[in-house]
Short mmCIF file of C-alpha atoms and ligand atoms in Angstrom, two decimals:
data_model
loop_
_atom_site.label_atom_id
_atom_site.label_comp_id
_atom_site.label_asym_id
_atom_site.label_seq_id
_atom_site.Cartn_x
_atom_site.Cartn_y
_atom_site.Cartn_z
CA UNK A 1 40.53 -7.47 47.65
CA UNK A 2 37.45 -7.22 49.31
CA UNK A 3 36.40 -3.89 47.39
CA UNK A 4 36.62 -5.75 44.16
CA UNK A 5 34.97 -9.09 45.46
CA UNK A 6 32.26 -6.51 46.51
CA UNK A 7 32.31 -4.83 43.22
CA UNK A 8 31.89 -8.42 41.29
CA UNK A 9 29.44 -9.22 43.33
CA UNK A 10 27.49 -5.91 42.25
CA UNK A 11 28.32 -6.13 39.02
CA UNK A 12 27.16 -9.86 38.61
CA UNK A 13 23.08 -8.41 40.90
CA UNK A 14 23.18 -5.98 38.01
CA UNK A 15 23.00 -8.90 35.38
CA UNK A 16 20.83 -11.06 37.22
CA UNK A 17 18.42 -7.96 37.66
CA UNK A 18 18.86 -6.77 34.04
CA UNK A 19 18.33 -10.08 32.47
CA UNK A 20 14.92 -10.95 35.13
CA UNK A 21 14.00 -7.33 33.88
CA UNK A 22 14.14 -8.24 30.05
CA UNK A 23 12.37 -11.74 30.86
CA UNK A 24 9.32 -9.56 32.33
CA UNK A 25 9.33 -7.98 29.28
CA UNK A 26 9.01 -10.40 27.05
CA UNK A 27 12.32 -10.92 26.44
CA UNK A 28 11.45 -15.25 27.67
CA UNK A 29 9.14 -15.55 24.76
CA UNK A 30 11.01 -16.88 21.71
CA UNK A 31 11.31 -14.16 18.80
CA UNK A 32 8.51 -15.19 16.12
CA UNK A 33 8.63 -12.82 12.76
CA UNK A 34 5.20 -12.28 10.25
CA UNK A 35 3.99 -10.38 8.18
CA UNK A 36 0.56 -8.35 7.66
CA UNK A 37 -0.20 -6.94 4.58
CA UNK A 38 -3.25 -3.91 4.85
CA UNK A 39 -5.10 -3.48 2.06
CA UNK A 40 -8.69 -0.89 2.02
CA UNK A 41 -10.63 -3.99 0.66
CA UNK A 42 -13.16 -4.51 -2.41
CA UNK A 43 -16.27 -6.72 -2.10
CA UNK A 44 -16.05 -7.00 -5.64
CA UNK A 45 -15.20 -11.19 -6.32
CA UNK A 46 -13.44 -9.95 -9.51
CA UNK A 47 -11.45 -7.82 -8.22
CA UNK A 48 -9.93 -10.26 -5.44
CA UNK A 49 -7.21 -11.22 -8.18
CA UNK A 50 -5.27 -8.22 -7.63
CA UNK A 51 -5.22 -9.45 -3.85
CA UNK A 52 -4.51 -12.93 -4.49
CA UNK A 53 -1.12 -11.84 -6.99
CA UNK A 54 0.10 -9.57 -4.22
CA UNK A 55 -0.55 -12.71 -1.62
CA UNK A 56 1.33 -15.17 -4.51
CA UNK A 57 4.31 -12.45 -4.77
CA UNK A 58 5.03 -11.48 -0.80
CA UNK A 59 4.79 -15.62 -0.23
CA UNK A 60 7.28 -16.06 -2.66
CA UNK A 61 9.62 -13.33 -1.55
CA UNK A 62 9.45 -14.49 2.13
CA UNK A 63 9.04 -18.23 1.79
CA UNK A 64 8.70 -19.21 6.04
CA UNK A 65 7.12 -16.01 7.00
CA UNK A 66 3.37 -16.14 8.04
CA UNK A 67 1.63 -13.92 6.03
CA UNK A 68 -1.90 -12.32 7.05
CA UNK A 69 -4.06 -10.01 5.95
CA UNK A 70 -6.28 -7.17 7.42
CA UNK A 71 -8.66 -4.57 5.61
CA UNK A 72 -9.24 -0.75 6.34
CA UNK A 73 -12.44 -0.23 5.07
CA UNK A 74 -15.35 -1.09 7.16
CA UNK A 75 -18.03 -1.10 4.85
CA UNK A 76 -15.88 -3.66 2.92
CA UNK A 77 -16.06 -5.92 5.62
CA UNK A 78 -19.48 -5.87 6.69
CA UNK A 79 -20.23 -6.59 3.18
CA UNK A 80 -18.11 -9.54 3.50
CA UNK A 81 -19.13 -10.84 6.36
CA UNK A 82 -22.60 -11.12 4.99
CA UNK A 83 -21.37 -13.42 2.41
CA UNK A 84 -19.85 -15.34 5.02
CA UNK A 85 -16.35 -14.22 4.93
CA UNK A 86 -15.10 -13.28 7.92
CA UNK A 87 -12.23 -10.44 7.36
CA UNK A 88 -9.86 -8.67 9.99
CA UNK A 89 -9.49 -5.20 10.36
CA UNK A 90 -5.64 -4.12 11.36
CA UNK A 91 -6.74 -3.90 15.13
CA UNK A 92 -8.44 -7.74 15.04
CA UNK A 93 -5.45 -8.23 12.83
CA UNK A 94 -2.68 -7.32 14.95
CA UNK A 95 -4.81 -8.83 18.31
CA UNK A 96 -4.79 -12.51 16.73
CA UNK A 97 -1.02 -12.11 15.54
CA UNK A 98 -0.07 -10.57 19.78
CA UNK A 99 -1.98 -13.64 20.80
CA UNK A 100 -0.66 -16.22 18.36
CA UNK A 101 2.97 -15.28 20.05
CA UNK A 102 4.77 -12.73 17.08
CA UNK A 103 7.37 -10.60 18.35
CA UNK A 104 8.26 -8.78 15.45
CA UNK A 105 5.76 -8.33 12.51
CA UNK A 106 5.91 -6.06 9.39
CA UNK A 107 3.28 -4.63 8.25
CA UNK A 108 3.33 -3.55 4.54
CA UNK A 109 0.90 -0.58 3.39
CA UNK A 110 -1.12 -2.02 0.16
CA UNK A 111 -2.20 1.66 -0.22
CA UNK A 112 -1.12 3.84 -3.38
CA UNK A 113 -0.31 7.10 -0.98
CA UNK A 114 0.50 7.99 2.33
CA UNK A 115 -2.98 9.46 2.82
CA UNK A 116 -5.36 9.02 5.82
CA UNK A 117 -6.00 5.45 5.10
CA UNK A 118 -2.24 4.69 5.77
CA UNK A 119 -1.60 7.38 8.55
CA UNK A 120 -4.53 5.65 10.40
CA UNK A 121 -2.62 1.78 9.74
CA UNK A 122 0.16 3.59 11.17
CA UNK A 123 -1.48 4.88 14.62
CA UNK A 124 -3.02 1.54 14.90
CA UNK A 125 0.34 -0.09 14.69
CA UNK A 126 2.31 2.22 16.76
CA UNK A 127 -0.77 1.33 19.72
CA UNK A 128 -0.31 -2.25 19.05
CA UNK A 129 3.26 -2.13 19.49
CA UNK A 130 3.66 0.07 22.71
CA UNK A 131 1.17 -2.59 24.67
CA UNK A 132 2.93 -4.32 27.63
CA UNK A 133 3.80 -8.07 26.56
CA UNK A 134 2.63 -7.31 23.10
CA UNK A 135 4.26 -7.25 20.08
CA UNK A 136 7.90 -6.28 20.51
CA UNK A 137 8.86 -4.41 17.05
CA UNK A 138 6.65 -3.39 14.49
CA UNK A 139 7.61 -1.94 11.13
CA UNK A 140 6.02 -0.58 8.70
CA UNK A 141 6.09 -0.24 5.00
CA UNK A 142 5.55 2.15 2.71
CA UNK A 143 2.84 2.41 0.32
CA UNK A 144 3.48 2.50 -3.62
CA UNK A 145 4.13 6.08 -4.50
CA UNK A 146 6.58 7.68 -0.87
CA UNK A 147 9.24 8.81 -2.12
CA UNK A 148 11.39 10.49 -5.54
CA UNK A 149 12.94 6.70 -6.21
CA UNK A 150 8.93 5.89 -6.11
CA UNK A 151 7.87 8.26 -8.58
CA UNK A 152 10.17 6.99 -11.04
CA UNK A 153 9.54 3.26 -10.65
CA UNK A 154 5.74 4.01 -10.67
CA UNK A 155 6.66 5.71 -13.87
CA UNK A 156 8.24 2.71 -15.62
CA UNK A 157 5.74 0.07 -14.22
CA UNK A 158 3.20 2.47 -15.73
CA UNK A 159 4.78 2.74 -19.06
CA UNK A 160 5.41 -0.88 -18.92
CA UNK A 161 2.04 -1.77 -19.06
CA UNK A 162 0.09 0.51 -21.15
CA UNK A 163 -1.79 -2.15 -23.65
CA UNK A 164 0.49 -2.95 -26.37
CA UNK A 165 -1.83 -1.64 -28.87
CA UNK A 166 -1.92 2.63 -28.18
CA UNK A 167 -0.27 4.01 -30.50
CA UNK A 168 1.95 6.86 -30.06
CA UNK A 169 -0.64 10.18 -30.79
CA UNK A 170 -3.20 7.98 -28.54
CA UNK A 171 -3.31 9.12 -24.81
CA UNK A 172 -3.65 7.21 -21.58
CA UNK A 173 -5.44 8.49 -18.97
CA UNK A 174 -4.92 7.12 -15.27
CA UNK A 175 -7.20 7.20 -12.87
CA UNK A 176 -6.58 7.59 -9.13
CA UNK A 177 -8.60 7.74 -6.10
CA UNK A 178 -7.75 11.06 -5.04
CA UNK A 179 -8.00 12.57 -1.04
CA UNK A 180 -8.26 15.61 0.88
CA UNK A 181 -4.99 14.61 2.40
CA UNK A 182 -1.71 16.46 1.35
CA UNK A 183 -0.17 13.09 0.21
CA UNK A 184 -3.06 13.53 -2.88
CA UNK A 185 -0.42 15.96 -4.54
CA UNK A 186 1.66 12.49 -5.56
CA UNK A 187 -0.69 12.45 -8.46
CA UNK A 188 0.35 15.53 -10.05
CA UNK A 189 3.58 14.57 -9.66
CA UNK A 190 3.50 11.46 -10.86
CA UNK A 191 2.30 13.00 -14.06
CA UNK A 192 4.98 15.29 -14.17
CA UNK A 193 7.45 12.76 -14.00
CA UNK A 194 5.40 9.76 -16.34
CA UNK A 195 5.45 13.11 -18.79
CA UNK A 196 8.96 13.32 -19.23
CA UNK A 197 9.21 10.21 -20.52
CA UNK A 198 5.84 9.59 -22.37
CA UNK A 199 3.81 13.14 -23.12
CA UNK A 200 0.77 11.67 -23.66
CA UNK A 201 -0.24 10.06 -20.23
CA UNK A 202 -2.19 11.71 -17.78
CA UNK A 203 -3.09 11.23 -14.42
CA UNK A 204 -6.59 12.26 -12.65
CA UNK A 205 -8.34 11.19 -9.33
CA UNK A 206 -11.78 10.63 -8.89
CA UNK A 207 -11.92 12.06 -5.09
CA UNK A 208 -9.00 14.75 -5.30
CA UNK A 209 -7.07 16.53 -7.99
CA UNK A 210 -6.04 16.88 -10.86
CA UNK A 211 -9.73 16.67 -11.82
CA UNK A 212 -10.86 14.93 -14.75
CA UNK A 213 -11.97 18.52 -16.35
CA UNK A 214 -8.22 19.64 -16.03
CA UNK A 215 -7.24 16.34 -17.79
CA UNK A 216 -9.88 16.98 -20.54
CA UNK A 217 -8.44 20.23 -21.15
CA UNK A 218 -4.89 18.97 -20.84
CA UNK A 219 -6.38 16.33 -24.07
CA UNK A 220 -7.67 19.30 -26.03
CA UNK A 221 -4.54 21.30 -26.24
CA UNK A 222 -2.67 18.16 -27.16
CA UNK A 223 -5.61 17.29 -30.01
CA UNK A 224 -6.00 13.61 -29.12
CA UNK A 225 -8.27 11.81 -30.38
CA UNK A 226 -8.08 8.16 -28.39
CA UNK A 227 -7.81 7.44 -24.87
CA UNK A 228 -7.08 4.79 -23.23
CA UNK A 229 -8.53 4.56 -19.51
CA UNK A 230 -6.81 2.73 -16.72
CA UNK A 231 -7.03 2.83 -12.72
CA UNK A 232 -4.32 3.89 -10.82
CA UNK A 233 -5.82 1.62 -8.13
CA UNK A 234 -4.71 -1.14 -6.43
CA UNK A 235 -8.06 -2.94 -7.63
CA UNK A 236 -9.96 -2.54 -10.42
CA UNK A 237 -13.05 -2.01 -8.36
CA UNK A 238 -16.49 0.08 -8.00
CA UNK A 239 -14.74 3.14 -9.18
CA UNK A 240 -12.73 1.66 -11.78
CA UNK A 241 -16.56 -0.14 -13.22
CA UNK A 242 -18.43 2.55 -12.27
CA UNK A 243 -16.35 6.29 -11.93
CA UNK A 244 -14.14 5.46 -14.80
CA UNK A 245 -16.16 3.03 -17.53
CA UNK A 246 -19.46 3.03 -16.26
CA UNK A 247 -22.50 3.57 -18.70
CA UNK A 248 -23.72 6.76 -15.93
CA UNK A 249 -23.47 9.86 -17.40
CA UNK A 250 -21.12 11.34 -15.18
CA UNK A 251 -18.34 8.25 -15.72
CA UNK A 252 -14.99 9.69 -17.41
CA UNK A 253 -15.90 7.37 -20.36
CA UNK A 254 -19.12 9.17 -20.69
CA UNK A 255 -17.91 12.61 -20.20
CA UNK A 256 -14.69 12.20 -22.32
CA UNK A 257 -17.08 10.34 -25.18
CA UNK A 258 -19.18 13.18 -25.36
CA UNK A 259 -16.40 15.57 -25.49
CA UNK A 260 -15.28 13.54 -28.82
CA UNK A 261 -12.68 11.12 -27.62
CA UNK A 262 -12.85 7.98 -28.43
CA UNK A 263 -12.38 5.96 -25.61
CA UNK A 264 -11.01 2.26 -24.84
CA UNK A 265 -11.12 1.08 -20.58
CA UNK A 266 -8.83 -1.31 -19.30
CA UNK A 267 -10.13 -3.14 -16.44
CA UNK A 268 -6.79 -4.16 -14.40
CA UNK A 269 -6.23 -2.41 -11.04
CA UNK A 270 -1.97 -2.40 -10.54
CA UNK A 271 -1.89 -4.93 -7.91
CA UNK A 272 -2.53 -7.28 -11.04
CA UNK A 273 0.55 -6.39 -12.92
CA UNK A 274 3.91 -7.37 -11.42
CA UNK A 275 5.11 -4.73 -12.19
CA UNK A 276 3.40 -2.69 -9.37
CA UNK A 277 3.38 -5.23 -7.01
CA UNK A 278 7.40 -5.37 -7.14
CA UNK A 279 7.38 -2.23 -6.08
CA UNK A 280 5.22 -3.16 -2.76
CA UNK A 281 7.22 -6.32 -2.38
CA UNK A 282 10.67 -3.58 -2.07
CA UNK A 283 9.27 -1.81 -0.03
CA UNK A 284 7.98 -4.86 2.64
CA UNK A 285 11.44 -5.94 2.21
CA UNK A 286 13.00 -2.94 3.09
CA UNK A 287 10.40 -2.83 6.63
CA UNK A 288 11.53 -6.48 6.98
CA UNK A 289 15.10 -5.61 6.85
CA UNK A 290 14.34 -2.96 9.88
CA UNK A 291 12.90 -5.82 11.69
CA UNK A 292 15.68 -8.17 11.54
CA UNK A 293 18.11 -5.30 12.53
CA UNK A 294 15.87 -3.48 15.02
CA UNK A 295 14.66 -4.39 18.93
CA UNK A 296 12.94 -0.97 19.23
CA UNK A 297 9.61 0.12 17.44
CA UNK A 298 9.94 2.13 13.98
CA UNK A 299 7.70 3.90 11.86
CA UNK A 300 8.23 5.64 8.67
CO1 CO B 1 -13.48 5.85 -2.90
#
């Protein structure tokens, strides 16, 4: 009798301990969900529309989340700033959102790969969420092109929104940013797999490879005579304007012109089309899903 009076009474310290333990840990402060959406920024004011539909479509999706917003590159937000608009990095981001009271935040990747832009967003969150009395979970989502299943809905939101008017012997020629990372080899294989369904699209980078000599070549052998020019960015921004259509000599407009192909640019980065951003959006929801289910940290 006694040994199992003493045992209750052991039992029941346990609780009381494991329960004050849990309340030191931030287990008193009510469970408070948002979301941060990371984008590398353009101080471009045209191309803030392809921010603004991505802001429209995750609101929509998750209709009493907060949503926020941070921006990797810093040059984009000094520029910014000058103008007057103040705009959080992912570590200011994150800081306002541990002192505002969230407990569990995703954080969805606006990025096309899993290059250095995203691996950084990832550190930063995976510091954030290992800070005593910070934020409890943090997930994070995955950029546009991850995995196989990506590479196949890229493909179709691609297809899906080549203008209207190419015809069939006409090309399309994407253009990515490109990286020294080993994510960069998504853009070959997004080509490979766009190919299979339409022959006559091809996909280059600016800062990586396939270069846009390869792609010229790749135009030659298949005797087109049009091409149609479109970023494989997220904005249509300085090196959609500039890289791609600019009037510099060195623009792939230029350098395909001169090489005899008539060329048409299309100035829409894919965070404009739904099509692209429904593929973000799945993936957020996905990280938000690991939220709701999760107490521990996560990162994909
Ligand atoms: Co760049």
């Amino acid at each position: 009798m006694l040994k199992r009076l003493l045992l209750v009474l052991m039992f029941g310290s346990v609780l009381v301990w494991a329960s004050a333990y849990a309340g030191h840990h931030g287990g008193v402060s009510p469970r408070k969900e948002g979301i941060l959406l990371v984008a590398f920024g353009s101080s471009l004011p045209e191309a803030q529309v392809a921010f603004e539909n991505i802001d429209r479509q995750v609101k929509a999706a998750f209709a009493d989340i907060p949503v926020r917003w941070a921006y990797t590159s810093h040059i984009i937000r000094k520029k910014m700033a000058a103008r007057g608009h103040q705009l959080d990095s992912v570590a200011m981001a994150l800081t306002k959102m541990m002192e505002d009271g969230f407990t569990h935040v995703a954080v969805q990747s606006l990025h096309t790969i899993r290059g250095e832009e995203f691996d950084n967003l990832a550190a930063t969150a995976r510091a954030f969420s290992r800070m005593p009395e910070g934020i409890r979970c943090i997930t994070m989502g995955a950029p546009l092109l991850s995995t196989q299943d990506d590479l196949e809905k890229v493909s179709a939101a691609i297809l899906a929104t080549i203008p209207p008017a190419r015809k069939e012997q006409e090309a399309v020629v994407l253009m990515g940013h490109g990286s020294h990372h080993p994510a960069n080899a998504f853009y070959a294989a997004l080509m490979f797999n766009v190919q299979r369904h339409d022959s006559h699209v091809f996909v280059g980078t600016v800062e990586g490879a396939p270069e846009i000599d390869v792609i010229q070549t790749l135009l030659a052998e298949k005797k087109i005579k049009k091409v149609y020019l479109m970023p494989f960015m997220s904005v249509a921004g300085d090196h959609a304007r500039n890289d791609m259509a600019g009037p510099d000599e060195d623009s792939w407009k230029s350098l395909l012109t001169r090489a005899g192909f008539q060329c048409e640019a299309v100035l829409k980065g894919t965070a404009e089309y739904d099509n692209f951003v429904a593929i973000w959006v799945a993936h957020l929801q996905e990280a938000y899903q690991r939220l709701s289910k999760k107490h521990g940290h996560d990162y994909k």
